[in-house]
Tab-separated table of C-alpha atoms and ligand atoms in Angstrom:
chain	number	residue	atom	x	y	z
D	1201	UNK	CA	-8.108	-6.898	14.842
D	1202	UNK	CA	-7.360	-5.702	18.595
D	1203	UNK	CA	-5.440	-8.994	19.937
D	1204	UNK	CA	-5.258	-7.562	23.393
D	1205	UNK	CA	-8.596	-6.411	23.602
D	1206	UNK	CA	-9.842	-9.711	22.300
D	1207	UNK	CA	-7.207	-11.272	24.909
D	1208	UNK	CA	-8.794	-8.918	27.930
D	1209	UNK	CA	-12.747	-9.586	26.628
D	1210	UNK	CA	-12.229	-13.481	26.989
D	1211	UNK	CA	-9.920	-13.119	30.441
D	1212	UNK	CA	-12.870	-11.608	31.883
D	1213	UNK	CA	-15.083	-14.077	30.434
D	1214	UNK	CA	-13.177	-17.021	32.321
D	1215	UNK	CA	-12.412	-18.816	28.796
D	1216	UNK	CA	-9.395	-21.083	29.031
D	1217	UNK	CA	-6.203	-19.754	27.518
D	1218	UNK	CA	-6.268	-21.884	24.480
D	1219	UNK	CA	-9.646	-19.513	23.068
D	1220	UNK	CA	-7.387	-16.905	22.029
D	1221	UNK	CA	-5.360	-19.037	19.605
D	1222	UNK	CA	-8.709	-20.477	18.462
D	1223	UNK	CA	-10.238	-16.910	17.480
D	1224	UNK	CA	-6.131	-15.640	15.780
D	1225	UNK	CA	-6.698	-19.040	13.602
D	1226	UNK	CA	-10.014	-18.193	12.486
D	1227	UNK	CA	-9.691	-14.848	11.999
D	1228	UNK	CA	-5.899	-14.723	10.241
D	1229	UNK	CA	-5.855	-18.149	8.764
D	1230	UNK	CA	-9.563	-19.081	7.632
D	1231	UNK	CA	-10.210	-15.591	7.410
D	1232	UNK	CA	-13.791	-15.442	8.440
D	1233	UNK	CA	-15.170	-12.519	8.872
D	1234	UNK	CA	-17.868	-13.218	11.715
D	1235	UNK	CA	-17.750	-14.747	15.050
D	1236	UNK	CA	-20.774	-16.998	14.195
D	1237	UNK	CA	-18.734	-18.365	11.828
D	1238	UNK	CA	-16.162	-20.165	14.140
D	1239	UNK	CA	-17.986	-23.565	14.676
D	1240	UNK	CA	-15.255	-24.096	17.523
D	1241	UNK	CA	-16.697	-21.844	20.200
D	1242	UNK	CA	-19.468	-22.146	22.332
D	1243	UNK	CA	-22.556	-20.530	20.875
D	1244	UNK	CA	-22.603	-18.080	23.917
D	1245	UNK	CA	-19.695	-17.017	23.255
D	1246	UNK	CA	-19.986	-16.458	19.926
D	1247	UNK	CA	-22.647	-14.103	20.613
D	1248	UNK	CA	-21.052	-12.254	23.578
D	1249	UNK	CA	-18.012	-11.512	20.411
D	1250	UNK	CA	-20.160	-10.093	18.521
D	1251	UNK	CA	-21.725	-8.049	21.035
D	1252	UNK	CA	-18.704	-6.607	22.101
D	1253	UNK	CA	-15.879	-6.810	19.809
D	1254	UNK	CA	-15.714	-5.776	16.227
D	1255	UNK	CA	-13.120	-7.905	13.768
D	1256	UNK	CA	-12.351	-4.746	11.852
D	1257	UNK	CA	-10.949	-1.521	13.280
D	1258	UNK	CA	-12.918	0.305	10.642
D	1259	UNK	CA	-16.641	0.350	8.636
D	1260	UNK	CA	-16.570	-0.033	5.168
D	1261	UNK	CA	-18.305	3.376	3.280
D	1262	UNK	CA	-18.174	2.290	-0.254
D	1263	UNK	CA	-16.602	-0.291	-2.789
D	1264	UNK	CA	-16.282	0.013	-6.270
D	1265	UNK	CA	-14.721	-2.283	-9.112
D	1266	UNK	CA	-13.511	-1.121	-12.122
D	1267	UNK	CA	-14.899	-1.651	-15.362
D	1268	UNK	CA	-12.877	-4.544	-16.319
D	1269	UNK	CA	-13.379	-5.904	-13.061
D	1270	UNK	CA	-9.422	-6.001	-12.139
D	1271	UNK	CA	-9.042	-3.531	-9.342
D	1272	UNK	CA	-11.591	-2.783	-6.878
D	1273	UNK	CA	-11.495	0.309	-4.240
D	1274	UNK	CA	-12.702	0.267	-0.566
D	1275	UNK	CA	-13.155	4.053	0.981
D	1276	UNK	CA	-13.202	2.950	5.142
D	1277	UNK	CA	-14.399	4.764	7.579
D	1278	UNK	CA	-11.974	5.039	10.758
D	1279	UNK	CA	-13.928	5.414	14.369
D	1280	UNK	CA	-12.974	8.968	14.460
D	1281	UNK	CA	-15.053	9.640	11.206
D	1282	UNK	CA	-11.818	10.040	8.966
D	1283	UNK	CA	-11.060	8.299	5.927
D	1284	UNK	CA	-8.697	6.355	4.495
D	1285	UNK	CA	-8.720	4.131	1.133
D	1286	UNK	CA	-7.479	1.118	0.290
D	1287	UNK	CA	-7.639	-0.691	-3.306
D	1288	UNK	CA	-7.346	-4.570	-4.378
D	1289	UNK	CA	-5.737	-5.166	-8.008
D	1290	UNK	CA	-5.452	-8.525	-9.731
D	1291	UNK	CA	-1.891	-8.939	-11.792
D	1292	UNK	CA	-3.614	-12.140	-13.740
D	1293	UNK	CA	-6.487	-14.085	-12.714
D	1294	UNK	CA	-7.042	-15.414	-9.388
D	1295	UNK	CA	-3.855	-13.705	-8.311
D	1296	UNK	CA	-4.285	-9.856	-6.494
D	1297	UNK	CA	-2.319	-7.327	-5.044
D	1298	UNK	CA	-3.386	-4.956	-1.950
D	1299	UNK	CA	-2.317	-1.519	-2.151
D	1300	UNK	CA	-2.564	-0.477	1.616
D	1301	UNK	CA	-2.839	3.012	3.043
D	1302	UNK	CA	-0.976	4.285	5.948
D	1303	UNK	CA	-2.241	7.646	6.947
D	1304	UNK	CA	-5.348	9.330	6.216
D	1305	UNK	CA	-4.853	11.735	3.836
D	1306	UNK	CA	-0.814	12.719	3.503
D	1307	UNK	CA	1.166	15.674	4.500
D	1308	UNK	CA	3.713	15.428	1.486
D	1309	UNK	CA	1.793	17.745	-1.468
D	1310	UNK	CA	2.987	16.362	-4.209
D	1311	UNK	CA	1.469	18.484	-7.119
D	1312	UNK	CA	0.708	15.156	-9.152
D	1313	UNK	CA	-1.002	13.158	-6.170
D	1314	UNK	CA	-4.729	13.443	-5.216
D	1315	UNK	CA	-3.925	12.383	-1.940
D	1316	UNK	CA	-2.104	15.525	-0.736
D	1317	UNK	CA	-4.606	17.901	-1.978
D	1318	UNK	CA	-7.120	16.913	0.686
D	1319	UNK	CA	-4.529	17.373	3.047
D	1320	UNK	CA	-3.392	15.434	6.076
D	1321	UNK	CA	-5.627	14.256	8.681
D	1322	UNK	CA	-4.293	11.459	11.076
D	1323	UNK	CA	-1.449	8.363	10.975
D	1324	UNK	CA	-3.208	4.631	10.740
D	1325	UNK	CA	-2.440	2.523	13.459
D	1326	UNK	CA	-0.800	-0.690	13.204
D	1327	UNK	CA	-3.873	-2.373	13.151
D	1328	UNK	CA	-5.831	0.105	10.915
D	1329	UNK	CA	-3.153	-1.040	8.336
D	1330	UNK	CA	-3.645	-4.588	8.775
D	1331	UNK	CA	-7.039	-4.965	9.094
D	1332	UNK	CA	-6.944	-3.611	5.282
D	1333	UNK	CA	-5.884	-7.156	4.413
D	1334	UNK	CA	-7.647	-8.669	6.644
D	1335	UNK	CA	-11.208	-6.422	4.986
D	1336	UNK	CA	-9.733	-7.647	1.650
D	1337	UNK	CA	-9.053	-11.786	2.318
D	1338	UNK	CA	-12.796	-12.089	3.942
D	1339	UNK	CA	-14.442	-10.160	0.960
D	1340	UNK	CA	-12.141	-12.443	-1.722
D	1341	UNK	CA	-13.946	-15.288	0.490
D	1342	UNK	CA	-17.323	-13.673	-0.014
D	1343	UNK	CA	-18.272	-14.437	3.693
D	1344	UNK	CA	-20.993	-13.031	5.764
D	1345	UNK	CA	-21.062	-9.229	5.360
D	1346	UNK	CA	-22.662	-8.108	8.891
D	1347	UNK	CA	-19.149	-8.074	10.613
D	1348	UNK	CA	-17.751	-6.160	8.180
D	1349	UNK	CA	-20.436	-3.375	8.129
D	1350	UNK	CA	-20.505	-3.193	4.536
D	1351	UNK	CA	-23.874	-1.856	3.229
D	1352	UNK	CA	-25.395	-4.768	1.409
D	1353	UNK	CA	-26.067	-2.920	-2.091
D	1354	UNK	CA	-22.285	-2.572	-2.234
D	1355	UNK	CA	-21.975	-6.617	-1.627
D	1356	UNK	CA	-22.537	-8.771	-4.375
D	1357	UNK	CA	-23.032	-5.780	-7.215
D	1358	UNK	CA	-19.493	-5.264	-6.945
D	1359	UNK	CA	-18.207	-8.863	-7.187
D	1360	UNK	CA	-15.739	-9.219	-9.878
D	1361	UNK	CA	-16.440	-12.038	-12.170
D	1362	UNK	CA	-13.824	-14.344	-11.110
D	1363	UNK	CA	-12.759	-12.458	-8.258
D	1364	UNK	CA	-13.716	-14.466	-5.100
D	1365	UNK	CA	-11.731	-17.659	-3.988
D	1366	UNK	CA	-8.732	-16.214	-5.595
D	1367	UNK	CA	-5.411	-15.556	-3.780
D	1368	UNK	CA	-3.830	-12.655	-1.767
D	1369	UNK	CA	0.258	-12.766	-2.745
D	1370	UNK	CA	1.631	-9.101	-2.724
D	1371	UNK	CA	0.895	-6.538	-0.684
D	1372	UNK	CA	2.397	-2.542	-1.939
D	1373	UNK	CA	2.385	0.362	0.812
D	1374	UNK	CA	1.715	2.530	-2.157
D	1375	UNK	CA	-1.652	3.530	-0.918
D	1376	UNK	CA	-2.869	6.938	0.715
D	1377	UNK	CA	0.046	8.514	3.085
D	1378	UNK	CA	3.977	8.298	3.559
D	1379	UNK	CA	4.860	4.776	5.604
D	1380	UNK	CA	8.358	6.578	6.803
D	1381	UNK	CA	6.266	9.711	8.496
D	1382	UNK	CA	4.419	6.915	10.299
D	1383	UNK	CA	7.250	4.202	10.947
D	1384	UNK	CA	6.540	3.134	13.968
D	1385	UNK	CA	2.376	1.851	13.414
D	1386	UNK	CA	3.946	0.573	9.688
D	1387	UNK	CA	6.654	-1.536	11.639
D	1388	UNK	CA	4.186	-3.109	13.523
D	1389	UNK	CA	2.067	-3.948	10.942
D	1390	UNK	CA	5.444	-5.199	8.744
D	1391	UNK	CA	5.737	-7.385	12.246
D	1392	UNK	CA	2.312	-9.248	11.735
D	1393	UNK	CA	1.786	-9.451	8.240
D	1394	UNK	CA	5.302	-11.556	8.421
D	1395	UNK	CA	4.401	-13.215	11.557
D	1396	UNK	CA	3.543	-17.088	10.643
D	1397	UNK	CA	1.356	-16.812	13.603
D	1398	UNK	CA	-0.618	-14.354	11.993
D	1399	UNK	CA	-1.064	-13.323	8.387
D	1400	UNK	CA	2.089	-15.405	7.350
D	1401	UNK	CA	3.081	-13.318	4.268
D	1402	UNK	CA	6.788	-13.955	3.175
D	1403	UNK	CA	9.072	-10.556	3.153
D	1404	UNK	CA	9.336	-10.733	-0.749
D	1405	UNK	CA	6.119	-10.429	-1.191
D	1406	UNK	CA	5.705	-6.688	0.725
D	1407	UNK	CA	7.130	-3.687	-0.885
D	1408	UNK	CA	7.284	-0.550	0.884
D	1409	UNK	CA	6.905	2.886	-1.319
D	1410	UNK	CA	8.506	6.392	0.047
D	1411	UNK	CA	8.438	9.548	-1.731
D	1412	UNK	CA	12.751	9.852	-0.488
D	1413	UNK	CA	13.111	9.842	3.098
D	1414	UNK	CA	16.706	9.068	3.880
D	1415	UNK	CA	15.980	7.794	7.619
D	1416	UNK	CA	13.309	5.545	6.546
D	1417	UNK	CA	15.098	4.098	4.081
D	1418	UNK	CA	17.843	3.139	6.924
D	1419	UNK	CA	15.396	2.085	9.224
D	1420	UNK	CA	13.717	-0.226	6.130
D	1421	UNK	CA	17.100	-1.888	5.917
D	1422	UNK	CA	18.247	-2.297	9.813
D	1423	UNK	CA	14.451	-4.144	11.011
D	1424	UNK	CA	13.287	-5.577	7.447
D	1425	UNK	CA	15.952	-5.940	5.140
D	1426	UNK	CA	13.605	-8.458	2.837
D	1427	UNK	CA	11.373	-6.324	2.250
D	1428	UNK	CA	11.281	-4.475	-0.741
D	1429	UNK	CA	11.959	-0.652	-1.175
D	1430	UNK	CA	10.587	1.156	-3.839
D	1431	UNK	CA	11.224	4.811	-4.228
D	1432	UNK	CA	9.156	7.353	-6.044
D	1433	UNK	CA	11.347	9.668	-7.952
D	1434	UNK	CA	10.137	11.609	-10.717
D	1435	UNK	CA	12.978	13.685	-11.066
D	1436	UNK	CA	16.996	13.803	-11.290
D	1437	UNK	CA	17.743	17.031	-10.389
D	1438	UNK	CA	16.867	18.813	-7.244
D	1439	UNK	CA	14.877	22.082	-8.436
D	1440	UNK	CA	12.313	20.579	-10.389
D	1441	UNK	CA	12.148	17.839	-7.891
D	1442	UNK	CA	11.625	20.102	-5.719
D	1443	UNK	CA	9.109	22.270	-7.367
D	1444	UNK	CA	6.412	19.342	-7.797
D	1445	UNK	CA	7.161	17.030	-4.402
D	1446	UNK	CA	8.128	19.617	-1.329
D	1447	UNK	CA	9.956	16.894	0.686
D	1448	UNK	CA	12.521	17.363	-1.651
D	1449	UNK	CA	14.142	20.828	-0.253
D	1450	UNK	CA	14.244	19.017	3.037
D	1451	UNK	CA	15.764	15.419	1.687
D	1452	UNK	CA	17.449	16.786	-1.538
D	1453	UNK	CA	18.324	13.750	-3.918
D	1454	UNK	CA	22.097	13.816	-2.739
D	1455	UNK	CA	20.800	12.783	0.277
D	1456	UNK	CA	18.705	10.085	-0.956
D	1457	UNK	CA	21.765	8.910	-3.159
D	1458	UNK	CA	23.706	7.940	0.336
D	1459	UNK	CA	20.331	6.381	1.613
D	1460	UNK	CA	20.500	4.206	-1.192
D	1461	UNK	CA	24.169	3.521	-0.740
D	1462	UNK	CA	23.910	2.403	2.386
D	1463	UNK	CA	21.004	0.334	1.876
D	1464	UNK	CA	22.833	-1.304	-1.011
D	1465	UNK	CA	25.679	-2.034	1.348
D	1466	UNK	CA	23.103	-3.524	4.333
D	1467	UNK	CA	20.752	-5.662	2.006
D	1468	UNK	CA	22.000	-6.097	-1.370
D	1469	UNK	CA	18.734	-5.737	-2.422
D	1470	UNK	CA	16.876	-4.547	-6.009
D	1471	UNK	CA	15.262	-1.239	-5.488
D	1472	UNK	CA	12.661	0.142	-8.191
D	1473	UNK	CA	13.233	3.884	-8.564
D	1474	UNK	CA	9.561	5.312	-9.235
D	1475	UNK	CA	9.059	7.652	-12.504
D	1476	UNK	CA	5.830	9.140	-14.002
D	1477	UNK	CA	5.809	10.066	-17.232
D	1478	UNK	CA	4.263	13.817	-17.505
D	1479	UNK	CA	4.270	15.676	-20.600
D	1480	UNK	CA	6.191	18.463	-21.223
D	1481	UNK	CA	7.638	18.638	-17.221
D	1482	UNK	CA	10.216	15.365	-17.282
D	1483	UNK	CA	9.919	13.103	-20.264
D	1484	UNK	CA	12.301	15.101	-22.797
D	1485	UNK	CA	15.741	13.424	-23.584
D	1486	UNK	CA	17.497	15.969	-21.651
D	1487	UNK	CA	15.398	14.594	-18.414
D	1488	UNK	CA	16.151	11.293	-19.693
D	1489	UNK	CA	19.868	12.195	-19.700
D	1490	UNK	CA	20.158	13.255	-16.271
D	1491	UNK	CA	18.222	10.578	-15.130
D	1492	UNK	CA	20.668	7.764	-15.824
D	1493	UNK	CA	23.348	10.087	-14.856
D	1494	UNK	CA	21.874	10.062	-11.289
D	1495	UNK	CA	21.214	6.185	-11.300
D	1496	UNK	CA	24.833	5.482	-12.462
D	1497	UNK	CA	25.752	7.628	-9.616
D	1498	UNK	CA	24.024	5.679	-6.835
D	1499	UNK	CA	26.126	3.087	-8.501
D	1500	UNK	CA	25.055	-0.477	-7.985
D	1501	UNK	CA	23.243	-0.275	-11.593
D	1502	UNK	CA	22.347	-4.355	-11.519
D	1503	UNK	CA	20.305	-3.230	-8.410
D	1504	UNK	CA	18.321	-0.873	-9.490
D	1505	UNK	CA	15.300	-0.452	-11.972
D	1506	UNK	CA	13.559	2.190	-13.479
D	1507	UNK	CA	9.854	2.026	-13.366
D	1508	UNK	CA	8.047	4.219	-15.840
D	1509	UNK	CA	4.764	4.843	-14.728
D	1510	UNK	CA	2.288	6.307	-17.173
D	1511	UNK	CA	0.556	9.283	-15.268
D	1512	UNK	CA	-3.265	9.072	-13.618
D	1513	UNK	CA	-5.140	11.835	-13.940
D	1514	UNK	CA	-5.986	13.188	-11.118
D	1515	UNK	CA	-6.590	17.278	-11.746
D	1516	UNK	CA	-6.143	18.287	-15.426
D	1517	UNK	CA	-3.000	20.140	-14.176
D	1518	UNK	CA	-0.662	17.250	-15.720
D	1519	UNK	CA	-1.002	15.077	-19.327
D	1520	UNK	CA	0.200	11.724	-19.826
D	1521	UNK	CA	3.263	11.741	-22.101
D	1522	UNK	CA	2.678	10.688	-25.784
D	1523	UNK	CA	3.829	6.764	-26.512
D	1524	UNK	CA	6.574	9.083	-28.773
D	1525	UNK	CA	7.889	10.332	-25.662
D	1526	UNK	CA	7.959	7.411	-23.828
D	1527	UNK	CA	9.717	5.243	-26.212
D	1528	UNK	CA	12.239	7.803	-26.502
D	1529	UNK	CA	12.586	8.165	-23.098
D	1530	UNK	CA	13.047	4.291	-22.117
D	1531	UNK	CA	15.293	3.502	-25.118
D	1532	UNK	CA	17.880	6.294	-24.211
D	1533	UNK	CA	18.067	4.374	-20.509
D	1534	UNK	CA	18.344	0.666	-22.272
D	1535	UNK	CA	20.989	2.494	-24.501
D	1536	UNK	CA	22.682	3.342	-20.921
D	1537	UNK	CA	22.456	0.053	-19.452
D	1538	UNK	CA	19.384	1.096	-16.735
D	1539	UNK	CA	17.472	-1.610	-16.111
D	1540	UNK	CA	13.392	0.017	-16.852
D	1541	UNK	CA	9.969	-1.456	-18.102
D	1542	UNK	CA	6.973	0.674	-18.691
D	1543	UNK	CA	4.309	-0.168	-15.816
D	1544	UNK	CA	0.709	-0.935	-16.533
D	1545	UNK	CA	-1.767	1.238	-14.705
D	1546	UNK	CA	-4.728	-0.233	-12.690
D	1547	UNK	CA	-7.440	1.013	-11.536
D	1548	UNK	CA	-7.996	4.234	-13.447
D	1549	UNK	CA	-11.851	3.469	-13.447
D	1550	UNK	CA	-12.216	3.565	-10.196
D	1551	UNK	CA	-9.775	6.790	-9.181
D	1552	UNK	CA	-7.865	3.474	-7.374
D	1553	UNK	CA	-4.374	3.391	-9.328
D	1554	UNK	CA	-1.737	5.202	-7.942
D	1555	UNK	CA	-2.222	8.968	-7.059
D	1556	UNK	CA	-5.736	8.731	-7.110
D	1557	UNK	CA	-6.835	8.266	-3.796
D	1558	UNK	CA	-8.321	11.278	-2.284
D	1559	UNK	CA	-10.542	9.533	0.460
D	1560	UNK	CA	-13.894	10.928	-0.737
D	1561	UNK	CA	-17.462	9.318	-1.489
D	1562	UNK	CA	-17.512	9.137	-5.339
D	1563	UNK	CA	-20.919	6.890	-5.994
D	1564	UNK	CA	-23.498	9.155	-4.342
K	34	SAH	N1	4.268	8.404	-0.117
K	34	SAH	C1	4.746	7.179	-0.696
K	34	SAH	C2	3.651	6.158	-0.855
K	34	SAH	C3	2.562	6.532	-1.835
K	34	SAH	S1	2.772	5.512	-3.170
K	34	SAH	C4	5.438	7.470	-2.000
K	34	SAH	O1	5.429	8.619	-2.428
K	34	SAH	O2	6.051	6.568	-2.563
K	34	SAH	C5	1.901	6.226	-4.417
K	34	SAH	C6	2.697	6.142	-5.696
K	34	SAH	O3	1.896	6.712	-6.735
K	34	SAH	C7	3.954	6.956	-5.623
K	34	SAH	O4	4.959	6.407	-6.413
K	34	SAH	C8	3.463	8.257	-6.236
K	34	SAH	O5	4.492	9.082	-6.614
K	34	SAH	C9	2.628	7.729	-7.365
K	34	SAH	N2	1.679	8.699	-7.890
K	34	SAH	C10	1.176	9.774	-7.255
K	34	SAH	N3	0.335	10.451	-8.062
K	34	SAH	C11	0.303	9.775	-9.218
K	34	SAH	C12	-0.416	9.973	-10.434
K	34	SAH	N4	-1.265	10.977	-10.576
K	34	SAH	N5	-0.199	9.094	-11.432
K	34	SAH	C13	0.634	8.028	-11.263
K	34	SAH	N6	1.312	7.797	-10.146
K	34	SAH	C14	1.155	8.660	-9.129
């Protein structure tokens, strides 16, 4: 939501100052998702909102939920007729996640990643990021939909059985885009999703995901050291790393060993070191091998972990690794001392788990 737009609309209204804290209350702490729905203002002025301001910086284009009703995926159109995607996954009942997107489309190209094959079109703004949880809390809430712009076939066919009412506790930047190529709208939206004033979320509960960018990861550390850092990896050793994710022949894994390091000495904080499984390209015991030789030279082992993350499909150009494979894999890095669990994947049924986003139409 545009505060100072909201701020300047009810200035030149001539509503008292006190309005503005009425409408942030509403909106970020009983998260409605219509004006009409804030019994505190006058009932002109409750129309005159909705006249002229919208809640949500973008329209909603499509949802869909999953199969087994765990992870549902919103494709949202931005003003300028781009999209972006964002996707909503419950852990256990009652309790979800938000994976939030940060740029439309992303410039990285990582050969494993829907998201780069459609290219990059345009950073989020601070509030384009936000307003992704703030989309999310009203339609847990089932409020009205007309604010939101959300077609009504899409509203109520798509409610998860025990979805609505439940709680919003973690929020992942592991969504469409790279939040250190757009630091300075995802530092603002860090701001308010911490700000008690606002959304209220704790730190701890917000992890930030980067493909390796060594001045991110410094930047992460000096304005929001309690946030959490995870970092997708894939690979130990620099050519094949950088064969399959480009960034890597401009931040080579040297350098993201000294990011680490000095994040390490700033925060003391866990990091989760990012690794899909694919078959045949990194999940041998030679890969496995150099692997923990690279974590045990970052040093710090208690403070990292190894996330294993079976792969989505998002092109036929990759396979998943056999459960062979994988066990092999994880008990040669328990045998090293690396802490590593095997992560579930959500939202495969709805192209929302991780990699899948591509920010297209996918029900008509
Ligand atoms: N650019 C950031 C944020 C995107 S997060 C980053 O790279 O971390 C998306 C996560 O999904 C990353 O860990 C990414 O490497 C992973 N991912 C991408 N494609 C995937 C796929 N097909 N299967 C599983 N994970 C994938």
């Amino acid at each position: 939501m545009n505060i100072e737009k909201l701020k300047k609309i009810l200035e030149e209204a001539g509503e008292p100052k006190f309005r503005l804290a009425q409408v942030k209350k509403a909106v970020f702490k009983d998260s409605v998702s219509s004006f009409a729905d804030i019994s505190t203002l006058s009932k002109n002025l409750r129309s005159l909102l909705e006249k002229e301001f919208k809640i949500l910086s973008f329209d909603i284009e499509e949802i869909k939920t999953s199969g087994n009703k765990f992870s549902v995926k919103a494709l949202l159109r931005l003003p300028d007729g781009n999209f972006t995607e964002t996707v909503l996954l419950a852990s256990r009942e009652g309790n979800w996640s938000v994976c939030l997107s940060c740029q439309a489309g992303c410039p990285l190209n990582c050969a494993f990643c829907a998201t780069g094959k459609g290219g990059f079109k345009r950073d989020l703004t601070g509030e384009e990021i936000t307003d992704q949880i703030l989309f999310w809390r009203g339609w847990l809430k089932n409020d009205s939909t007309r604010a939101l712009s959300c077609p009504d076939e899409y509203v109520g066919a798509s409610s998860p059985d025990y979805g609505r009412g439940g709680s919003l506790s973690n929020i992942v930047f592991m969504g469409m885009g790279e939040p250190f190529l757009n630091w300075e709208n995802v530092k603002k939206s860090l701001r308010d999703l911490t700000d008690p004033e606002l959304f209220g979320f704790g730190s701890r509960a917000i992890s930030v995901s980067t493909a390796g960018l060594p001045e991110g990861i410094l930047k992460l550390a000096a304005d929001f050291p309690q946030i959490n850092l995870a970092v997708s990896l894939h690979f130990a050793e620099d050519v094949k790393r950088s064969q399959f994710m480009p960034i890597n022949k401009k931040h080579n894994l040297a350098a993201l060993k000294e990011a680490l390091r000095q994040y390490f000495l700033k925060t003391r904080r866990k990091v989760m070191l990012e690794y899909i499984m694919l078959s045949g390209i990194n999940d041998s015991l030679a890969d496995a091998e150099k692997l923990a030789a690279y974590v045990k030279s970052i040093g710090k082992l208690q403070l990292l972990h190894v996330n294993l993350i079976s792969y989505n499909d998002t092109s036929g150009e990759f396979s998943v690794s056999s459960a062979k494979a994988i066990s092999r894999f994880q008990n040669y890095l328990i045998q090293n001392r690396i802490n590593t669990t095997m992560r579930k994947s959500l939202g495969g049924d709805v192209e929302g788990a991780c990699g899948q986003l591509a920010g297209k139409r996918s029900m008509i």
